[in-house]
Amino acid sequence: MKKKITFKKPVRTFTVILVLLGIHFGIMLAEKHFTQTRKMASQDGATEKYSVSADKDLSESSPEEFKKAFKYQLLKDAVIVSTQGNPGVRLGNFLMKDSRRVTVPVCDLYPTIDFIFAAEGIAFSGEIPHMIVRGPCLTSPDQNHLEALPVPWGKILNSPVQQFEFTSALPYEQGKISIYFRNVIEFWPTEWVLIGVKLYGKTSDDNLQVNGYEVISILGQPLYLKAGETIE
Amino acid sequence: MPRRFIILIIFALCACERGPTLGPGDDNSLATASQADCGFVQNSYGQRVSWKKNIPVTLKIHPTFPPEYEDTLKKAAQHWNDVAGMTLINFATDSAGSPNKAEKNLISTVHWLQEWPETQKNLQALTNLYWQGNSLYESDVIVDAKYFNFFVDKPQNSNDIHLESLLIHELGHVLGLKHRSTVPSVMWATLQGAAIRSDLTDADRETIKCEY
């Protein structure tokens, strides 16, 4: 007669823990395999290393694939960060091929970026206030992100609402930011939602755009930027 | 059985936590607005914002509003009520001694201002609109009585503004409407001096029926 194998409760619990740990390590190994960094050869033969995960390299994407793929890479890790106490949106970096077929970061081809915001929950005479934050497209030192352009809220909130344009210098002489407001009449709205990103190429008809609905579809919710918000 | 019930409840709660559904994408975009605007202000999901179930909206008339113009205000509201076939807007007298300014305080008000910023002296009136999700919860109308003169029947001069036309427009904003430019509408952004625009158009009728 075959003896029925029975696990005592602590043994069963231990087995379950071992199985879960196995799954965890399996996922870790798979992730490591799929997100390893790549080295890419430039046209002149010199090897340039961009320390980005493989999914950020869109240099081999077809034009059709690229239309949507860049939006995912730009937005999937979008987050509000604080620079010198001012909030801004940090986006994801990605790589493309330039006209000489050299793989370069997006900022090399699109040197100017707009972050477009709408005031949340407020309209003045049916018009929702808008804010455009325009500045240089800068790749972060870790090469995985585009640097945030911080909004100088202290300066803005202390100015009259009739002032519709502000400028601010980026740290380390990286350029300047221009901030434009539209439809602000009674008071400065303090809660804003990202409704678009636009990257400008070197010619007027060359740009990459993402709208606010796409931001929500990728992040699962709107991305809010609050004036005076302290971010850890 | 109880476990299945608990799982069902968790699923139901998760479903409730999801935001509004966006419109479908196409070859170039991943998603579009949740709804067509239909002449209404839209929230960040592209949903039209309106008073939903909180109709009728009650506007408190501030004591500074000239009593001789109260009938004009009520007549302006009646245009919208008639089109909707229901009372969308009614009025109450603000006797609480509140300040004569458009404060965000959950109370919808109408003010007649003799003080107006010079930098905004081209504005005949202004309506502030506040919403949460896709539901409006407050609206405040302020009329610029410093830089403009108003008329009810006949203008005294060519710069006078037809008060009923102006108030119809502002009450349109109160209901959640934005400016129109491509169709005949009382929601055009500008009202010329001495002009009368007090008849709601087919576009206005269609618009209001999208939400009310």
Coordinates of C-alpha atoms in Angstrom, one line a residue:
Chain A
M1 CA 0.0 0.0 0.0
K2 CA 1.3 3.4 -1.0
K3 CA 1.8 5.7 1.9
K4 CA 0.0 9.0 1.4
I5 CA 2.5 11.9 1.7
T6 CA 1.1 14.6 4.0
F7 CA 2.8 17.9 4.7
K8 CA 2.6 19.3 8.2
K9 CA 1.6 22.9 8.2
P10 CA 5.1 24.5 8.8
V11 CA 6.6 22.4 6.0
R12 CA 3.8 23.5 3.6
T13 CA 4.3 27.2 4.5
F14 CA 8.1 26.8 3.9
T15 CA 7.4 25.2 0.5
V16 CA 5.1 28.0 -0.5
I17 CA 7.8 30.6 0.5
L18 CA 10.4 28.7 -1.5
V19 CA 8.2 28.7 -4.6
L20 CA 7.4 32.4 -4.2
L21 CA 11.2 33.2 -3.9
G22 CA 11.8 31.1 -7.0
I23 CA 9.2 33.1 -9.0
H24 CA 10.8 36.4 -7.6
F25 CA 14.3 35.4 -8.8
G26 CA 12.9 34.2 -12.1
I27 CA 11.3 37.6 -12.7
M28 CA 14.5 39.4 -11.7
L29 CA 16.6 37.4 -14.1
A30 CA 14.1 37.9 -16.9
E31 CA 14.1 41.7 -16.3
K32 CA 17.9 41.8 -16.3
H33 CA 18.0 39.9 -19.6
F34 CA 15.4 42.2 -21.3
T35 CA 16.7 45.5 -20.0
Q36 CA 20.4 45.2 -20.5
T37 CA 22.2 48.2 -21.8
R38 CA 23.4 48.4 -25.3
K39 CA 26.5 49.8 -27.0
M40 CA 25.8 51.5 -30.3
A41 CA 28.3 52.2 -33.0
S42 CA 28.3 55.6 -34.5
Q43 CA 28.8 56.2 -38.2
D44 CA 32.4 57.2 -37.9
G45 CA 33.2 53.9 -36.2
A46 CA 33.7 55.3 -32.7
T47 CA 31.7 53.5 -30.1
E48 CA 29.4 55.7 -28.1
K49 CA 27.7 54.2 -25.2
Y50 CA 24.3 55.3 -24.1
S51 CA 23.4 53.7 -20.8
V52 CA 19.7 53.3 -21.6
S53 CA 17.6 50.2 -21.5
A54 CA 16.9 48.5 -24.7
D55 CA 13.3 49.6 -24.9
K56 CA 14.5 53.2 -25.1
D57 CA 16.4 52.6 -28.3
L58 CA 13.9 53.5 -31.0
S59 CA 16.6 54.0 -33.6
E60 CA 15.6 50.8 -35.5
S61 CA 11.8 51.5 -35.3
S62 CA 9.9 51.9 -38.5
P63 CA 8.1 55.2 -38.9
E64 CA 4.8 53.5 -38.1
E65 CA 6.2 52.0 -34.9
F66 CA 7.9 55.2 -33.9
K67 CA 4.6 57.2 -34.0
K68 CA 3.4 55.7 -30.8
A69 CA 6.5 54.1 -29.3
F70 CA 8.2 57.5 -28.6
K71 CA 5.1 58.5 -26.6
Y72 CA 5.4 55.5 -24.3
Q73 CA 9.1 56.1 -23.7
L74 CA 8.6 59.8 -23.1
L75 CA 5.7 59.3 -20.7
K76 CA 5.9 55.9 -19.0
D77 CA 8.1 57.2 -16.2
A78 CA 6.9 60.8 -16.2
V79 CA 7.0 62.2 -12.7
I80 CA 7.0 65.6 -10.9
V81 CA 10.4 66.3 -9.5
S82 CA 11.8 69.3 -7.6
T83 CA 14.7 71.4 -8.9
Q84 CA 16.0 74.1 -6.5
G85 CA 12.6 73.9 -4.7
N86 CA 10.5 74.3 -7.8
P87 CA 8.4 71.6 -9.4
G88 CA 8.8 70.4 -12.9
V89 CA 8.0 67.3 -15.0
R90 CA 10.7 64.8 -15.7
L91 CA 10.1 62.6 -18.8
G92 CA 11.8 59.5 -20.3
N93 CA 14.6 59.7 -22.8
F94 CA 14.8 57.7 -25.9
L95 CA 17.3 57.2 -28.8
M96 CA 16.7 57.9 -32.5
K97 CA 18.6 57.9 -35.7
D98 CA 19.6 61.3 -37.1
S99 CA 19.9 62.1 -40.8
R100 CA 23.3 60.6 -41.0
R101 CA 22.0 57.3 -39.5
V102 CA 23.8 57.9 -36.3
T103 CA 22.0 56.9 -33.1
V104 CA 21.5 60.0 -30.8
P105 CA 19.3 61.0 -27.8
V106 CA 16.1 62.7 -28.8
C107 CA 17.3 66.1 -27.5
D108 CA 20.1 66.1 -30.1
L109 CA 17.3 66.3 -32.8
Y110 CA 14.7 68.2 -30.9
P111 CA 16.5 70.8 -28.9
T112 CA 13.5 72.7 -27.5
I113 CA 10.6 71.3 -25.4
D114 CA 7.2 72.7 -24.3
F115 CA 5.3 71.4 -21.3
I116 CA 1.7 72.5 -21.7
F117 CA -0.5 72.6 -18.6
A118 CA -4.2 73.5 -18.0
A119 CA -5.5 74.7 -14.7
E120 CA -7.4 72.0 -12.9
G121 CA -11.1 72.6 -12.2
I122 CA -11.2 76.4 -13.1
A123 CA -12.4 78.4 -16.1
F124 CA -12.7 82.1 -16.4
S125 CA -15.6 82.9 -18.8
G126 CA -15.5 79.5 -20.2
E127 CA -11.8 79.5 -20.9
I128 CA -9.4 77.3 -19.0
P129 CA -6.1 78.9 -18.0
H130 CA -3.1 77.5 -19.8
M131 CA 0.6 77.6 -19.0
I132 CA 3.4 76.7 -21.4
V133 CA 6.8 76.0 -20.0
R134 CA 9.4 76.3 -22.8
G135 CA 13.1 75.5 -22.5
P136 CA 16.0 73.4 -23.8
C137 CA 15.6 69.7 -24.1
L138 CA 18.3 68.3 -21.8
T139 CA 19.3 64.7 -21.4
S140 CA 19.8 63.8 -17.7
P141 CA 23.3 62.7 -16.5
D142 CA 21.9 59.1 -16.1
Q143 CA 20.8 59.3 -19.8
N144 CA 17.4 57.7 -18.9
H145 CA 15.5 60.9 -18.6
L146 CA 14.9 64.4 -19.9
E147 CA 15.6 67.0 -17.3
A148 CA 12.6 68.8 -15.7
L149 CA 12.1 72.5 -16.4
P150 CA 11.2 73.9 -12.9
V151 CA 8.4 76.4 -12.7
P152 CA 9.4 79.4 -10.4
W153 CA 6.1 79.6 -8.5
G154 CA 7.4 81.9 -5.9
K155 CA 8.1 84.6 -8.5
I156 CA 4.8 83.9 -10.4
L157 CA 2.5 84.0 -7.4
N158 CA 3.9 87.3 -6.3
S159 CA 3.3 88.9 -9.7
P160 CA 0.0 90.4 -10.9
V161 CA -2.1 88.1 -13.0
Q162 CA -1.8 90.5 -16.0
Q163 CA 1.9 89.4 -16.3
F164 CA 1.6 86.6 -18.8
E165 CA 5.3 85.9 -19.5
F166 CA 8.1 84.9 -17.1
T167 CA 11.7 83.8 -17.6
S168 CA 14.0 81.8 -15.4
A169 CA 17.6 80.6 -15.7
L170 CA 18.4 76.9 -15.4
P171 CA 21.2 76.0 -13.1
Y172 CA 24.7 75.4 -14.4
E173 CA 24.1 77.8 -17.3
Q174 CA 22.0 75.2 -19.2
G175 CA 19.9 77.9 -20.7
K176 CA 16.7 79.7 -19.8
I177 CA 13.1 78.8 -19.4
S178 CA 10.2 80.9 -20.6
I179 CA 6.8 80.5 -19.0
Y180 CA 3.7 81.8 -20.8
F181 CA 0.2 82.1 -19.4
R182 CA -3.1 82.4 -21.2
N183 CA -6.6 83.0 -19.9
V184 CA -5.5 83.8 -16.3
I185 CA -7.9 86.6 -15.2
E186 CA -9.0 86.6 -11.6
F187 CA -6.2 84.8 -9.7
W188 CA -3.3 82.4 -10.2
P189 CA -4.5 78.9 -10.3
T190 CA -2.3 76.7 -8.2
E191 CA -3.2 73.2 -9.5
W192 CA -2.2 72.4 -13.0
V193 CA -2.5 69.2 -15.1
L194 CA -0.1 68.3 -17.9
I195 CA -2.1 68.4 -21.2
G196 CA 0.7 68.2 -23.7
V197 CA 4.4 67.9 -24.5
K198 CA 5.8 69.2 -27.7
L199 CA 9.4 68.7 -28.9
Y200 CA 10.6 71.1 -31.6
G201 CA 13.0 70.0 -34.3
K202 CA 15.4 72.2 -36.1
T203 CA 12.9 73.0 -38.8
S204 CA 9.5 74.5 -38.2
D205 CA 7.5 71.5 -39.5
D206 CA 9.5 68.9 -37.5
N207 CA 8.0 68.3 -34.1
L208 CA 6.9 65.5 -31.8
Q209 CA 3.7 65.9 -29.8
V210 CA 1.8 64.1 -27.0
N211 CA -1.6 65.3 -25.8
G212 CA -3.1 65.2 -22.4
Y213 CA -5.4 62.2 -23.1
E214 CA -2.3 60.2 -24.1
V215 CA -0.6 61.2 -20.8
I216 CA -3.6 59.8 -19.0
S217 CA -3.8 56.7 -21.1
I218 CA -0.1 55.9 -20.4
L219 CA 0.1 56.9 -16.7
G220 CA -3.5 55.8 -15.8
Q221 CA -4.3 59.2 -14.4
P222 CA -3.5 62.9 -15.0
L223 CA -0.2 64.3 -14.0
Y224 CA -0.7 67.2 -11.6
L225 CA 1.7 70.0 -10.9
K226 CA 0.9 72.0 -7.8
A227 CA 2.3 75.4 -7.1
G228 CA 4.4 75.5 -4.0
E229 CA 4.3 71.7 -3.7
T230 CA 7.3 70.3 -1.7
I231 CA 8.6 67.1 -3.3
E232 CA 10.9 64.8 -1.4
Chain B
M1 CA -18.7 31.1 -1.0
P2 CA -17.9 34.0 1.4
R3 CA -14.4 34.1 -0.2
R4 CA -16.0 34.5 -3.7
F5 CA -18.2 37.2 -2.4
I6 CA -15.2 39.1 -0.9
I7 CA -13.3 38.7 -4.3
L8 CA -16.3 40.1 -6.1
I9 CA -16.5 43.1 -3.7
I10 CA -12.7 43.8 -4.2
F11 CA -13.2 43.7 -8.0
A12 CA -16.2 46.0 -7.7
L13 CA -14.1 48.5 -5.6
C14 CA -11.2 48.3 -8.0
A15 CA -13.6 49.1 -10.9
C16 CA -14.9 52.1 -8.9
E17 CA -11.4 53.4 -8.5
R18 CA -10.8 53.6 -12.2
G19 CA -11.0 57.0 -13.8
P20 CA -13.3 57.9 -16.7
T21 CA -12.9 56.1 -19.9
L22 CA -11.0 58.0 -22.6
G23 CA -11.9 58.0 -26.3
P24 CA -10.2 55.5 -28.6
G25 CA -6.9 56.3 -30.3
D26 CA -6.2 56.1 -34.0
D27 CA -3.2 55.7 -36.2
N28 CA -1.4 58.6 -34.7
S29 CA -2.7 59.0 -31.2
L30 CA -3.1 56.7 -28.2
A31 CA -6.3 58.2 -26.9
T32 CA -8.8 61.0 -27.5
A33 CA -11.3 63.0 -25.4
S34 CA -13.8 61.0 -23.4
Q35 CA -16.7 63.0 -24.9
A36 CA -17.4 65.5 -27.7
D37 CA -17.3 69.0 -26.3
C38 CA -20.7 70.0 -27.6
G39 CA -20.0 73.6 -26.7
F40 CA -19.1 72.8 -23.0
V41 CA -15.9 73.3 -21.1
Q42 CA -14.1 69.9 -20.7
N43 CA -12.1 68.5 -17.9
S44 CA -8.7 66.9 -18.3
Y45 CA -10.3 63.6 -19.4
G46 CA -12.3 65.4 -22.0
Q47 CA -15.6 65.1 -20.2
R48 CA -18.1 67.9 -20.4
V49 CA -18.5 69.7 -17.1
S50 CA -22.0 70.7 -16.1
W51 CA -24.1 70.9 -13.0
K52 CA -25.3 67.3 -13.5
K53 CA -27.9 66.5 -10.8
N54 CA -27.4 69.7 -9.0
I55 CA -29.9 71.6 -11.2
P56 CA -31.3 74.1 -10.7
V57 CA -28.3 76.2 -9.8
T58 CA -29.1 79.0 -7.4
L59 CA -27.3 82.3 -7.9
K60 CA -27.3 84.6 -5.0
I61 CA -27.8 88.2 -6.2
H62 CA -25.5 90.5 -4.2
P63 CA -27.3 93.6 -2.8
T64 CA -25.1 95.9 -5.0
F65 CA -26.8 94.5 -8.1
P66 CA -29.2 97.3 -9.2
P67 CA -32.8 96.3 -8.4
E68 CA -34.0 97.8 -11.6
Y69 CA -32.0 95.2 -13.5
E70 CA -33.1 92.2 -11.6
D71 CA -35.9 91.5 -14.0
T72 CA -33.4 91.6 -16.9
L73 CA -31.3 89.1 -15.1
K74 CA -34.3 86.8 -14.5
K75 CA -35.4 87.2 -18.2
A76 CA -31.9 86.2 -19.3
A77 CA -32.1 83.0 -17.2
Q78 CA -35.5 82.3 -18.6
H79 CA -34.1 82.0 -22.1
W80 CA -32.0 79.0 -21.0
N81 CA -34.8 77.6 -18.9
D82 CA -37.1 77.7 -21.9
V83 CA -34.7 75.9 -24.2
A84 CA -34.0 73.2 -21.6
G85 CA -37.7 72.8 -20.8
M86 CA -36.8 72.9 -17.1
T87 CA -35.5 75.3 -14.5
L88 CA -31.7 75.4 -14.9
I89 CA -31.1 78.7 -13.0
N90 CA -32.9 80.4 -10.3
F91 CA -32.0 83.3 -8.0
A92 CA -32.0 84.2 -4.3
T93 CA -31.1 87.4 -2.6
D94 CA -27.8 87.5 -0.8
S95 CA -28.6 89.0 2.5
A96 CA -25.6 87.6 4.4
G97 CA -23.6 90.7 4.1
S98 CA -20.9 89.0 2.1
P99 CA -18.2 91.1 0.4
N100 CA -18.9 92.4 -3.1
K101 CA -16.4 90.2 -4.9
A102 CA -16.3 86.8 -6.6
E103 CA -14.9 84.6 -3.8
K104 CA -14.5 80.9 -4.1
N105 CA -16.7 79.8 -1.2
L106 CA -19.1 77.2 -2.6
I107 CA -21.8 79.8 -3.0
S108 CA -22.7 80.9 -6.6
T109 CA -23.2 84.7 -6.8
V110 CA -23.9 87.6 -9.2
H111 CA -22.1 90.9 -8.5
W112 CA -22.3 94.4 -9.9
L113 CA -18.8 96.0 -9.6
Q114 CA -18.1 99.7 -9.6
E115 CA -14.4 98.9 -9.0
W116 CA -12.7 97.0 -11.8
P117 CA -8.9 96.6 -12.6
E118 CA -7.8 99.0 -15.4
T119 CA -5.8 96.2 -17.0
Q120 CA -9.0 94.3 -17.6
K121 CA -11.1 97.2 -18.7
N122 CA -12.0 95.5 -22.0
L123 CA -14.0 92.9 -20.1
Q124 CA -17.7 93.6 -19.9
A125 CA -18.3 90.8 -17.4
L126 CA -16.5 87.7 -16.1
T127 CA -17.8 84.4 -14.9
N128 CA -15.7 82.1 -12.7
L129 CA -16.4 78.4 -13.0
Y130 CA -15.3 75.7 -10.6
W131 CA -15.7 72.0 -10.9
Q132 CA -14.6 68.7 -9.4
G133 CA -14.5 65.7 -11.7
N134 CA -17.1 66.6 -14.2
S135 CA -19.5 68.3 -11.9
L136 CA -19.7 72.1 -11.4
Y137 CA -20.0 73.2 -7.8
E138 CA -19.7 77.0 -8.0
S139 CA -20.0 79.9 -10.4
D140 CA -19.7 83.6 -9.8
V141 CA -20.7 86.3 -12.2
I142 CA -19.2 89.8 -12.0
V143 CA -20.4 92.7 -14.2
D144 CA -18.0 95.6 -15.0
A145 CA -20.1 98.7 -14.2
K146 CA -17.0 100.8 -14.0
Y147 CA -16.0 100.9 -17.6
F148 CA -19.3 100.1 -19.3
N149 CA -22.8 101.5 -19.4
F150 CA -25.7 99.2 -20.0
F151 CA -29.1 99.5 -21.6
V152 CA -32.3 97.5 -21.5
D153 CA -34.4 99.0 -24.3
K154 CA -32.5 101.6 -26.2
P155 CA -28.8 102.6 -26.0
Q156 CA -28.0 106.1 -25.1
N157 CA -24.8 105.9 -27.2
S158 CA -23.1 103.4 -29.4
N159 CA -20.8 102.0 -26.7
D160 CA -23.6 101.0 -24.4
I161 CA -24.0 97.3 -23.8
H162 CA -27.3 95.4 -24.1
L163 CA -27.6 94.0 -20.6
E164 CA -29.9 91.1 -21.4
S165 CA -27.6 89.9 -24.2
L166 CA -24.6 90.1 -21.9
L167 CA -26.3 88.3 -19.0
I168 CA -27.6 85.5 -21.4
H169 CA -24.0 85.0 -22.4
E170 CA -22.6 85.0 -18.8
L171 CA -25.4 82.6 -17.6
G172 CA -24.3 80.3 -20.5
H173 CA -20.9 80.2 -18.9
V174 CA -22.6 79.5 -15.5
L175 CA -24.1 76.4 -17.1
G176 CA -20.7 75.3 -18.3
L177 CA -20.6 76.7 -21.8
K178 CA -17.5 77.9 -23.5
H179 CA -17.1 80.5 -26.2
R180 CA -18.1 79.6 -29.7
S181 CA -16.8 81.1 -32.9
T182 CA -17.8 78.9 -35.8
V183 CA -21.6 78.9 -35.4
P184 CA -24.2 81.6 -34.7
S185 CA -24.5 81.6 -31.0
V186 CA -25.1 83.8 -27.9
M187 CA -21.7 82.4 -26.7
W188 CA -19.6 84.5 -29.2
A189 CA -16.7 86.0 -27.2
T190 CA -17.5 89.6 -28.1
L191 CA -20.6 91.7 -27.8
Q192 CA -20.4 95.0 -29.7
G193 CA -21.8 98.2 -28.3
A194 CA -25.5 98.7 -28.9
A195 CA -25.7 95.2 -30.4
I196 CA -28.6 92.9 -29.3
R197 CA -28.0 89.2 -29.2
S198 CA -30.8 87.9 -27.1
D199 CA -32.2 85.1 -29.2
L200 CA -30.8 81.6 -28.6
T201 CA -29.8 80.0 -31.8
D202 CA -30.2 76.4 -33.0
A203 CA -26.6 75.7 -32.0
D204 CA -27.4 77.0 -28.5
R205 CA -30.4 74.7 -28.3
E206 CA -28.5 71.7 -29.4
T207 CA -25.7 72.5 -27.0
I208 CA -27.8 72.8 -23.9
K209 CA -29.5 69.5 -24.7
C210 CA -26.2 67.7 -24.6
E211 CA -26.1 68.0 -20.8
Y212 CA -29.5 69.1 -19.5

